[in-house]
Short mmCIF file of C-alpha atoms in Angstrom, two decimals:
data_model
loop_
_atom_site.label_atom_id
_atom_site.label_comp_id
_atom_site.label_asym_id
_atom_site.label_seq_id
_atom_site.Cartn_x
_atom_site.Cartn_y
_atom_site.Cartn_z
CA UNK A 1 24.72 -37.73 -20.55
CA UNK A 2 26.38 -35.79 -23.35
CA UNK A 3 28.84 -38.11 -25.04
CA UNK A 4 31.33 -37.27 -27.79
CA UNK A 5 32.41 -40.07 -30.11
CA UNK A 6 35.77 -39.36 -31.77
CA UNK A 7 36.54 -41.57 -34.73
CA UNK A 8 32.81 -42.16 -34.78
CA UNK A 9 32.68 -42.83 -38.47
CA UNK A 10 34.49 -46.15 -37.81
CA UNK A 11 32.80 -49.34 -36.75
CA UNK A 12 33.19 -49.16 -32.97
CA UNK A 13 32.01 -45.57 -32.90
CA UNK A 14 28.85 -46.17 -34.91
CA UNK A 15 27.88 -49.12 -32.72
CA UNK A 16 28.29 -47.19 -29.46
CA UNK A 17 26.43 -44.23 -30.95
CA UNK A 18 23.33 -46.21 -31.85
CA UNK A 19 23.34 -48.20 -28.58
CA UNK A 20 23.66 -45.12 -26.38
CA UNK A 21 21.28 -42.92 -28.35
CA UNK A 22 18.39 -44.65 -26.57
CA UNK A 23 19.04 -42.49 -23.51
CA UNK A 24 22.04 -40.21 -24.18
CA UNK A 25 22.90 -37.24 -26.39
CA UNK A 26 25.65 -38.29 -28.76
CA UNK A 27 27.95 -35.88 -30.58
CA UNK A 28 29.82 -37.55 -33.42
CA UNK A 29 33.07 -35.75 -34.12
CA UNK A 30 34.86 -35.63 -37.45
CA UNK A 31 37.40 -33.39 -39.14
CA UNK A 32 34.63 -32.56 -41.62
CA UNK A 33 31.40 -31.20 -40.23
CA UNK A 34 29.53 -32.38 -43.35
CA UNK A 35 30.79 -35.91 -42.95
CA UNK A 36 29.83 -35.91 -39.26
CA UNK A 37 26.37 -34.59 -40.07
CA UNK A 38 25.78 -37.23 -42.78
CA UNK A 39 26.85 -40.02 -40.44
CA UNK A 40 24.74 -38.61 -37.62
CA UNK A 41 21.68 -38.50 -39.87
CA UNK A 42 22.19 -42.06 -41.06
CA UNK A 43 22.59 -43.37 -37.49
CA UNK A 44 19.74 -41.21 -36.20
CA UNK A 45 17.36 -42.82 -38.71
CA UNK A 46 18.55 -46.27 -37.68
CA UNK A 47 18.13 -45.51 -33.98
CA UNK A 48 14.69 -43.89 -34.36
CA UNK A 49 13.53 -46.84 -36.48
CA UNK A 50 14.64 -49.26 -33.77
CA UNK A 51 13.77 -47.42 -30.57
CA UNK A 52 10.65 -45.67 -31.94
CA UNK A 53 9.05 -43.46 -29.30
CA UNK A 54 11.27 -44.97 -26.57
CA UNK A 55 14.23 -42.94 -27.83
CA UNK A 56 15.12 -40.22 -25.34
CA UNK A 57 18.59 -39.40 -26.67
CA UNK A 58 19.86 -37.69 -29.82
CA UNK A 59 22.63 -37.95 -32.42
CA UNK A 60 24.35 -34.83 -33.76
CA UNK A 61 27.35 -34.47 -36.10
CA UNK A 62 29.94 -31.77 -35.35
CA UNK A 63 33.56 -30.90 -36.02
CA UNK A 64 35.82 -32.67 -33.54
CA UNK A 65 36.55 -29.62 -31.38
CA UNK A 66 32.86 -28.66 -31.13
CA UNK A 67 31.84 -32.24 -30.36
CA UNK A 68 34.37 -32.39 -27.49
CA UNK A 69 33.24 -29.05 -26.07
CA UNK A 70 29.58 -30.14 -26.14
CA UNK A 71 30.22 -33.30 -24.07
CA UNK A 72 30.83 -34.63 -20.57
CA UNK A 73 32.39 -37.89 -21.72
CA UNK A 74 34.70 -38.19 -24.75
CA UNK A 75 35.10 -41.65 -26.28
CA UNK A 76 38.20 -42.23 -28.43
CA UNK A 77 37.60 -44.78 -31.21
CA UNK A 78 40.51 -43.91 -33.50
CA UNK A 79 42.53 -46.57 -35.31
CA UNK A 80 45.69 -47.21 -33.23
CA UNK A 81 48.11 -45.70 -35.74
CA UNK A 82 46.13 -42.43 -35.85
CA UNK A 83 45.51 -42.13 -32.11
CA UNK A 84 48.56 -40.28 -30.79
CA UNK A 85 48.47 -37.57 -33.47
CA UNK A 86 44.71 -37.10 -33.26
CA UNK A 87 44.64 -36.86 -29.46
CA UNK A 88 47.61 -34.48 -29.50
CA UNK A 89 45.80 -32.23 -32.01
CA UNK A 90 42.53 -32.24 -30.03
CA UNK A 91 43.57 -32.24 -26.37
CA UNK A 92 43.47 -28.45 -26.14
CA UNK A 93 39.66 -28.71 -26.22
CA UNK A 94 39.44 -31.00 -23.19
CA UNK A 95 38.60 -29.80 -19.70
CA UNK A 96 39.58 -31.30 -16.36
CA UNK A 97 36.04 -32.27 -15.42
CA UNK A 98 35.47 -34.28 -18.57
CA UNK A 99 36.18 -38.01 -18.81
CA UNK A 100 38.03 -39.61 -21.69
CA UNK A 101 37.29 -43.25 -22.58
CA UNK A 102 39.91 -45.16 -24.60
CA UNK A 103 38.64 -48.08 -26.68
CA UNK A 104 41.88 -48.21 -28.68
CA UNK A 105 43.59 -51.56 -29.26
CA UNK A 106 47.21 -51.11 -30.31
CA UNK A 107 48.03 -54.18 -32.37
CA UNK A 108 49.60 -55.17 -35.63
CA UNK A 109 49.23 -58.13 -37.94
CA UNK A 110 52.28 -60.23 -38.78
CA UNK A 111 51.85 -63.11 -41.17
CA UNK A 112 48.39 -64.40 -40.32
CA UNK A 113 48.25 -63.57 -36.60
CA UNK A 114 47.81 -60.44 -34.46
CA UNK A 115 50.18 -59.09 -31.79
CA UNK A 116 49.91 -56.38 -29.15
CA UNK A 117 51.96 -53.42 -30.39
CA UNK A 118 52.53 -50.70 -27.82
CA UNK A 119 51.91 -47.10 -28.85
CA UNK A 120 54.82 -46.25 -26.54
CA UNK A 121 57.30 -47.74 -29.02
CA UNK A 122 59.46 -50.84 -28.81
CA UNK A 123 60.83 -50.16 -25.33
CA UNK A 124 57.82 -48.35 -23.90
CA UNK A 125 55.44 -51.32 -23.74
CA UNK A 126 52.77 -48.81 -22.83
CA UNK A 127 49.05 -49.28 -23.29
CA UNK A 128 47.11 -46.97 -25.59
CA UNK A 129 45.10 -45.75 -22.58
CA UNK A 130 48.27 -44.82 -20.66
CA UNK A 131 49.75 -43.07 -23.70
CA UNK A 132 46.52 -41.08 -24.04
CA UNK A 133 46.45 -40.31 -20.29
CA UNK A 134 49.91 -38.72 -20.54
CA UNK A 135 48.68 -36.52 -23.37
CA UNK A 136 45.46 -35.34 -21.72
CA UNK A 137 46.43 -34.85 -18.04
CA UNK A 138 44.61 -33.87 -15.83
CA UNK A 139 41.47 -35.18 -17.60
CA UNK A 140 41.00 -38.76 -16.31
CA UNK A 141 41.16 -41.67 -18.78
CA UNK A 142 39.16 -44.90 -18.44
CA UNK A 143 40.02 -47.93 -20.57
CA UNK A 144 36.99 -49.89 -21.82
CA UNK A 145 35.18 -51.76 -24.64
CA UNK A 146 38.30 -53.24 -26.29
CA UNK A 147 36.99 -56.81 -26.31
CA UNK A 148 33.49 -56.01 -27.61
CA UNK A 149 33.51 -56.80 -31.33
CA UNK A 150 32.33 -53.89 -33.47
CA UNK A 151 30.23 -56.36 -35.43
CA UNK A 152 28.21 -57.13 -32.28
CA UNK A 153 27.71 -53.48 -31.40
CA UNK A 154 26.63 -52.58 -34.91
CA UNK A 155 24.06 -55.32 -35.20
CA UNK A 156 21.36 -53.55 -33.26
CA UNK A 157 19.43 -56.82 -32.97
CA UNK A 158 22.34 -58.62 -31.30
CA UNK A 159 22.11 -59.42 -27.59
CA UNK A 160 25.48 -58.39 -26.09
CA UNK A 161 25.79 -60.95 -23.34
CA UNK A 162 29.40 -59.91 -22.71
CA UNK A 163 31.75 -58.50 -20.10
CA UNK A 164 33.55 -55.19 -20.46
CA UNK A 165 36.77 -54.89 -18.46
CA UNK A 166 37.49 -51.40 -17.12
CA UNK A 167 40.78 -49.93 -15.92
CA UNK A 168 41.35 -46.45 -14.54
CA UNK A 169 42.83 -44.42 -11.72
CA UNK A 170 39.85 -42.12 -11.02
CA UNK A 171 37.04 -43.74 -9.06
CA UNK A 172 34.38 -41.23 -10.06
CA UNK A 173 35.24 -41.56 -13.73
CA UNK A 174 35.20 -45.37 -13.40
CA UNK A 175 31.73 -45.28 -11.85
CA UNK A 176 30.36 -43.07 -14.60
CA UNK A 177 31.82 -45.25 -17.36
CA UNK A 178 30.57 -48.41 -15.59
CA UNK A 179 27.11 -46.90 -15.73
CA UNK A 180 27.51 -46.19 -19.45
CA UNK A 181 28.50 -49.82 -20.00
CA UNK A 182 25.34 -50.94 -18.19
CA UNK A 183 23.32 -48.60 -20.40
CA UNK A 184 24.05 -50.98 -23.27
CA UNK A 185 21.60 -53.77 -22.46
CA UNK A 186 23.26 -56.95 -21.08
CA UNK A 187 26.82 -55.65 -21.10
CA UNK A 188 28.42 -56.14 -17.68
CA UNK A 189 31.15 -53.73 -16.50
CA UNK A 190 33.97 -55.31 -14.48
CA UNK A 191 36.63 -53.11 -12.93
CA UNK A 192 40.09 -54.73 -12.94
CA UNK A 193 42.27 -52.10 -11.28
CA UNK A 194 44.33 -49.02 -12.16
CA UNK A 195 45.11 -47.76 -15.66
CA UNK A 196 48.44 -49.61 -15.66
CA UNK A 197 46.39 -52.79 -16.14
CA UNK A 198 44.95 -51.47 -19.39
CA UNK A 199 47.78 -53.04 -21.36
CA UNK A 200 46.56 -56.49 -20.42
CA UNK A 201 42.96 -55.65 -21.33
CA UNK A 202 44.08 -54.29 -24.69
CA UNK A 203 46.25 -57.35 -25.27
CA UNK A 204 43.26 -59.70 -24.92
CA UNK A 205 41.91 -58.52 -28.29
CA UNK A 206 44.79 -59.91 -30.41
CA UNK A 207 44.49 -63.15 -28.41
CA UNK A 208 40.78 -63.31 -29.26
CA UNK A 209 41.46 -62.62 -32.93
CA UNK A 210 44.14 -65.33 -33.00
CA UNK A 211 41.78 -67.75 -31.25
CA UNK A 212 39.26 -66.99 -34.00
CA UNK A 213 41.79 -67.50 -36.81
CA UNK A 214 43.38 -70.66 -35.37
CA UNK A 215 40.24 -72.32 -34.02
CA UNK A 216 37.51 -71.26 -36.45
CA UNK A 217 35.52 -68.93 -34.19
CA UNK A 218 33.59 -65.88 -35.38
CA UNK A 219 33.77 -62.45 -33.68
CA UNK A 220 34.88 -63.85 -30.34
CA UNK A 221 34.50 -61.88 -27.13
CA UNK A 222 34.81 -62.76 -23.47
CA UNK A 223 32.56 -63.56 -20.60
CA UNK A 224 33.94 -63.97 -17.09
CA UNK A 225 32.31 -67.06 -15.68
CA UNK A 226 31.86 -67.85 -12.00
CA UNK A 227 32.31 -71.04 -10.13
CA UNK A 228 29.73 -73.53 -11.34
CA UNK A 229 29.35 -76.57 -9.09
CA UNK A 230 27.07 -79.23 -10.44
CA UNK A 231 23.67 -79.23 -8.74
CA UNK B 1 50.07 -90.59 -21.74
CA UNK B 2 52.69 -90.51 -19.02
CA UNK B 3 52.45 -87.09 -17.36
CA UNK B 4 54.73 -85.66 -14.69
CA UNK B 5 53.28 -83.01 -12.37
CA UNK B 6 55.97 -80.84 -10.78
CA UNK B 7 54.79 -78.80 -7.81
CA UNK B 8 52.00 -81.36 -7.68
CA UNK B 9 51.48 -80.97 -3.97
CA UNK B 10 50.02 -77.50 -4.67
CA UNK B 11 46.43 -76.82 -5.63
CA UNK B 12 46.74 -76.69 -9.42
CA UNK B 13 48.80 -79.87 -9.50
CA UNK B 14 46.40 -81.91 -7.42
CA UNK B 15 43.44 -80.86 -9.56
CA UNK B 16 45.13 -81.78 -12.84
CA UNK B 17 46.32 -85.08 -11.35
CA UNK B 18 42.84 -86.22 -10.35
CA UNK B 19 41.22 -85.02 -13.60
CA UNK B 20 43.78 -86.72 -15.84
CA UNK B 21 44.03 -89.93 -13.82
CA UNK B 22 40.84 -91.13 -15.51
CA UNK B 23 42.86 -92.03 -18.61
CA UNK B 24 46.53 -91.10 -18.04
CA UNK B 25 49.44 -92.27 -15.88
CA UNK B 26 50.39 -89.43 -13.57
CA UNK B 27 53.76 -89.12 -11.82
CA UNK B 28 53.70 -86.59 -9.02
CA UNK B 29 57.17 -85.17 -8.41
CA UNK B 30 58.43 -83.79 -5.13
CA UNK B 31 61.80 -83.19 -3.50
CA UNK B 32 60.75 -85.82 -0.98
CA UNK B 33 59.77 -89.24 -2.28
CA UNK B 34 57.75 -89.90 0.88
CA UNK B 35 55.76 -86.72 0.50
CA UNK B 36 55.09 -87.52 -3.17
CA UNK B 37 53.97 -91.05 -2.29
CA UNK B 38 51.61 -89.82 0.43
CA UNK B 39 50.05 -87.24 -1.90
CA UNK B 40 49.76 -89.83 -4.68
CA UNK B 41 48.00 -92.27 -2.36
CA UNK B 42 45.56 -89.60 -1.16
CA UNK B 43 44.70 -88.53 -4.72
CA UNK B 44 44.57 -92.12 -5.97
CA UNK B 45 41.88 -92.93 -3.40
CA UNK B 46 39.93 -89.84 -4.40
CA UNK B 47 40.18 -90.71 -8.11
CA UNK B 48 39.29 -94.39 -7.65
CA UNK B 49 36.32 -93.39 -5.50
CA UNK B 50 35.06 -91.05 -8.19
CA UNK B 51 35.87 -92.95 -11.39
CA UNK B 52 35.31 -96.46 -9.95
CA UNK B 53 35.99 -99.12 -12.57
CA UNK B 54 36.13 -96.48 -15.35
CA UNK B 55 39.60 -95.43 -14.19
CA UNK B 56 42.23 -96.46 -16.74
CA UNK B 57 45.06 -94.26 -15.47
CA UNK B 58 47.25 -94.31 -12.38
CA UNK B 59 48.85 -91.96 -9.85
CA UNK B 60 52.39 -92.53 -8.57
CA UNK B 61 54.59 -90.41 -6.31
CA UNK B 62 58.31 -90.09 -7.14
CA UNK B 63 61.26 -87.80 -6.56
CA UNK B 64 61.25 -84.95 -9.08
CA UNK B 65 64.05 -86.32 -11.27
CA UNK B 66 62.48 -89.80 -11.45
CA UNK B 67 59.02 -88.36 -12.17
CA UNK B 68 60.43 -86.35 -15.09
CA UNK B 69 62.30 -89.34 -16.51
CA UNK B 70 59.16 -91.49 -16.35
CA UNK B 71 57.04 -89.06 -18.41
CA UNK B 72 56.32 -87.81 -21.92
CA UNK B 73 54.76 -84.52 -20.78
CA UNK B 74 56.06 -82.49 -17.80
CA UNK B 75 53.64 -79.99 -16.25
CA UNK B 76 55.17 -77.19 -14.17
CA UNK B 77 52.87 -76.01 -11.35
CA UNK B 78 55.44 -74.25 -9.14
CA UNK B 79 54.66 -71.01 -7.35
CA UNK B 80 56.09 -68.17 -9.48
CA UNK B 81 58.85 -67.19 -7.04
CA UNK B 82 60.17 -70.79 -6.93
CA UNK B 83 59.92 -71.50 -10.66
CA UNK B 84 63.25 -70.31 -12.06
CA UNK B 85 65.36 -72.03 -9.42
CA UNK B 86 63.37 -75.27 -9.52
CA UNK B 87 63.43 -75.53 -13.33
CA UNK B 88 67.15 -74.70 -13.38
CA UNK B 89 67.82 -77.47 -10.86
CA UNK B 90 65.71 -80.04 -12.75
CA UNK B 91 66.28 -79.27 -16.43
CA UNK B 92 69.17 -81.72 -16.71
CA UNK B 93 66.60 -84.53 -16.53
CA UNK B 94 64.59 -83.30 -19.54
CA UNK B 95 64.90 -84.77 -23.01
CA UNK B 96 64.29 -83.12 -26.35
CA UNK B 97 61.30 -85.28 -27.22
CA UNK B 98 59.45 -84.42 -24.02
CA UNK B 99 56.98 -81.53 -23.78
CA UNK B 100 56.97 -79.04 -20.92
CA UNK B 101 53.69 -77.33 -19.99
CA UNK B 102 53.88 -74.08 -18.01
CA UNK B 103 50.86 -73.21 -15.88
CA UNK B 104 52.84 -70.57 -13.96
CA UNK B 105 51.29 -67.14 -13.39
CA UNK B 106 53.94 -64.59 -12.40
CA UNK B 107 52.11 -62.00 -10.35
CA UNK B 108 52.39 -60.13 -7.10
CA UNK B 109 49.90 -58.55 -4.76
CA UNK B 110 50.21 -54.85 -3.93
CA UNK B 111 47.72 -53.37 -1.51
CA UNK B 112 44.55 -55.27 -2.28
CA UNK B 113 45.02 -55.92 -6.02
CA UNK B 114 47.14 -58.23 -8.17
CA UNK B 115 49.61 -57.27 -10.90
CA UNK B 116 51.50 -59.18 -13.56
CA UNK B 117 55.11 -59.44 -12.40
CA UNK B 118 57.53 -60.71 -15.03
CA UNK B 119 59.98 -63.46 -14.03
CA UNK B 120 62.39 -61.73 -16.41
CA UNK B 121 62.80 -58.85 -13.99
CA UNK B 122 61.73 -55.22 -14.19
CA UNK B 123 63.06 -54.62 -17.69
CA UNK B 124 62.59 -58.11 -19.06
CA UNK B 125 58.78 -58.13 -19.15
CA UNK B 126 59.04 -61.77 -20.04
CA UNK B 127 56.35 -64.37 -19.50
CA UNK B 128 57.00 -67.31 -17.17
CA UNK B 129 56.62 -69.67 -20.15
CA UNK B 130 59.29 -67.82 -22.16
CA UNK B 131 61.65 -67.72 -19.16
CA UNK B 132 61.18 -71.48 -18.77
CA UNK B 133 61.66 -72.06 -22.51
CA UNK B 134 65.06 -70.34 -22.36
CA UNK B 135 66.09 -72.66 -19.52
CA UNK B 136 64.95 -75.94 -21.12
CA UNK B 137 65.84 -75.52 -24.79
CA UNK B 138 65.42 -77.58 -26.99
CA UNK B 139 62.48 -79.19 -25.13
CA UNK B 140 59.36 -77.34 -26.39
CA UNK B 141 57.26 -75.37 -23.90
CA UNK B 142 53.49 -74.91 -24.16
CA UNK B 143 51.71 -72.31 -22.02
CA UNK B 144 48.30 -73.41 -20.68
CA UNK B 145 45.77 -73.63 -17.80
CA UNK B 146 46.61 -70.24 -16.20
CA UNK B 147 43.01 -69.04 -16.13
CA UNK B 148 41.48 -72.23 -14.73
CA UNK B 149 40.95 -71.69 -10.99
CA UNK B 150 42.53 -74.40 -8.87
CA UNK B 151 39.30 -74.46 -6.83
CA UNK B 152 37.40 -75.60 -9.95
CA UNK B 153 39.91 -78.27 -10.83
CA UNK B 154 40.02 -79.64 -7.30
CA UNK B 155 36.27 -79.92 -6.93
CA UNK B 156 35.93 -83.16 -8.82
CA UNK B 157 32.15 -82.62 -9.04
CA UNK B 158 32.53 -79.23 -10.76
CA UNK B 159 31.69 -78.97 -14.45
CA UNK B 160 34.56 -77.01 -16.04
CA UNK B 161 32.72 -75.20 -18.79
CA UNK B 162 35.77 -73.04 -19.50
CA UNK B 163 38.28 -72.14 -22.18
CA UNK B 164 41.99 -72.80 -21.91
CA UNK B 165 44.19 -70.49 -23.98
CA UNK B 166 47.33 -72.14 -25.37
CA UNK B 167 50.51 -70.51 -26.66
CA UNK B 168 53.54 -72.27 -28.09
CA UNK B 169 55.99 -72.42 -30.96
CA UNK B 170 55.92 -76.18 -31.59
CA UNK B 171 52.85 -77.39 -33.50
CA UNK B 172 53.16 -81.02 -32.45
CA UNK B 173 53.53 -80.09 -28.79
CA UNK B 174 50.52 -77.74 -29.08
CA UNK B 175 48.38 -80.52 -30.55
CA UNK B 176 49.31 -82.94 -27.79
CA UNK B 177 48.59 -80.41 -25.04
CA UNK B 178 45.30 -79.43 -26.75
CA UNK B 179 44.32 -83.06 -26.55
CA UNK B 180 45.21 -83.15 -22.84
CA UNK B 181 43.01 -80.09 -22.28
CA UNK B 182 40.12 -81.88 -24.01
CA UNK B 183 40.72 -84.90 -21.78
CA UNK B 184 39.39 -82.79 -18.89
CA UNK B 185 35.66 -82.96 -19.63
CA UNK B 186 34.18 -79.71 -20.99
CA UNK B 187 37.44 -77.73 -21.09
CA UNK B 188 37.98 -76.22 -24.55
CA UNK B 189 41.53 -75.64 -25.82
CA UNK B 190 42.01 -72.47 -27.89
CA UNK B 191 45.37 -71.79 -29.53
CA UNK B 192 46.26 -68.08 -29.59
CA UNK B 193 49.65 -68.06 -31.32
CA UNK B 194 53.36 -68.36 -30.51
CA UNK B 195 54.91 -68.50 -27.05
CA UNK B 196 55.55 -64.75 -27.10
CA UNK B 197 51.79 -64.34 -26.55
CA UNK B 198 52.00 -66.26 -23.27
CA UNK B 199 52.58 -63.04 -21.35
CA UNK B 200 49.12 -61.84 -22.23
CA UNK B 201 47.53 -65.15 -21.26
CA UNK B 202 49.38 -65.12 -17.92
CA UNK B 203 48.36 -61.48 -17.35
CA UNK B 204 44.65 -62.35 -17.62
CA UNK B 205 44.80 -64.11 -14.23
CA UNK B 206 45.56 -60.97 -12.17
CA UNK B 207 42.80 -59.20 -14.12
CA UNK B 208 40.37 -61.98 -13.19
CA UNK B 209 41.41 -61.85 -9.53
CA UNK B 210 40.99 -58.06 -9.49
CA UNK B 211 37.59 -58.39 -11.15
CA UNK B 212 36.66 -60.82 -8.36
CA UNK B 213 37.92 -58.50 -5.61
CA UNK B 214 36.42 -55.30 -7.04
CA UNK B 215 33.12 -56.74 -8.29
CA UNK B 216 32.31 -59.49 -5.82
CA UNK B 217 32.82 -62.53 -8.07
CA UNK B 218 34.04 -65.92 -6.87
CA UNK B 219 36.76 -67.94 -8.59
CA UNK B 220 36.28 -66.24 -11.96
CA UNK B 221 37.51 -67.81 -15.18
CA UNK B 222 36.93 -67.05 -18.84
CA UNK B 223 34.83 -68.32 -21.63
CA UNK B 224 35.29 -67.04 -25.17
CA UNK B 225 31.82 -66.39 -26.50
CA UNK B 226 30.83 -66.30 -30.15
CA UNK B 227 28.56 -63.97 -32.03
CA UNK B 228 25.04 -64.44 -30.73
CA UNK B 229 22.39 -62.84 -32.94
CA UNK B 230 18.91 -62.94 -31.52
CA UNK B 231 16.75 -65.60 -33.18
#
């Protein structure tokens, strides 16, 4: 597929770019075309070095608007505080038959711990994915990847034996994004219901970070485990 | 320790009772002393049969008020819709130096999926643990065990290779409950911050149930997994 990564010069974006470039055409968007092209070249070299002649995808750097227009799926990897303004500025380039993926985790740090911090303001209690959905209607939004640590994704040697929780209201969009999750080896997509559940997916990330801080874990993520009777 | 299980005739309560009876004195509370005594006798036989002469704890059935007074730690396993009334009725029996553990998951089913459903009402958005804390001040509340399926706990043969997320504002109470989590073999306690984070622990359970319904899993629970580089 043709996939646009917005905020692709950040950690999450670079990891997804390299992972997907095995079989997909990735368009890294940036406000600066030069910056996008430099990043694309750096990641392209990394991907080609790793995948060698197995690589069927590509990595191209473009200005944000051009990257969106070139793509079927648009993945938003902005920092939470920049998300609303950036999506508002760029939504005019989106079409109804595209799919937007939100990986955004709205949280803030207070003292030494992290807390979910709605982009909808104090009263709104809204998830980032729902706030984005309101901005980009009628393009469907799927919430995904929040609990996958960027450090895992970016270590191309790392085996990602993890679960990715997905929320969304559009079944076709959910199926396509589930497939994209599976295209990262060993990631398992798990649908958990409509987009209104995204808040509780997004809120798992501050819990994981706090678990790491308070219990001495490193880059924690989640795996949903089944019933395991003893043999 | 002396542990009171309220709502102990339900699934979660029976599982915790049998697991802890290896080394703790359990007081099952019920509105009816007879019903509590019958349940206690049934679980006592099960525990003695499994632990044999290793069993150092005990299981006793009492009326709710007497079970609370006999205990250092009080574990609330009521169904969500019964919780506020039951805790309001019983809180007069609690003392400041006791610890209350909330395992309550406030959720409702709509169509075929589950949704977090605050006990604080539509606007409140409060967790069950916070609602209980307001009722029982100054007794400290610790939130725990929500993501452990009752079916796991009740199958005494099952190896519980799971994580239990803990939230609470009282460090001493958190340490004691962490220890009680460890006293169930293979459960790992992970603190994730103050009681205000309990909402996001409680909200994981409907996500897990939806993941089960939509993806064909059975009795799903969570395990926090660390960074796993390939060798």
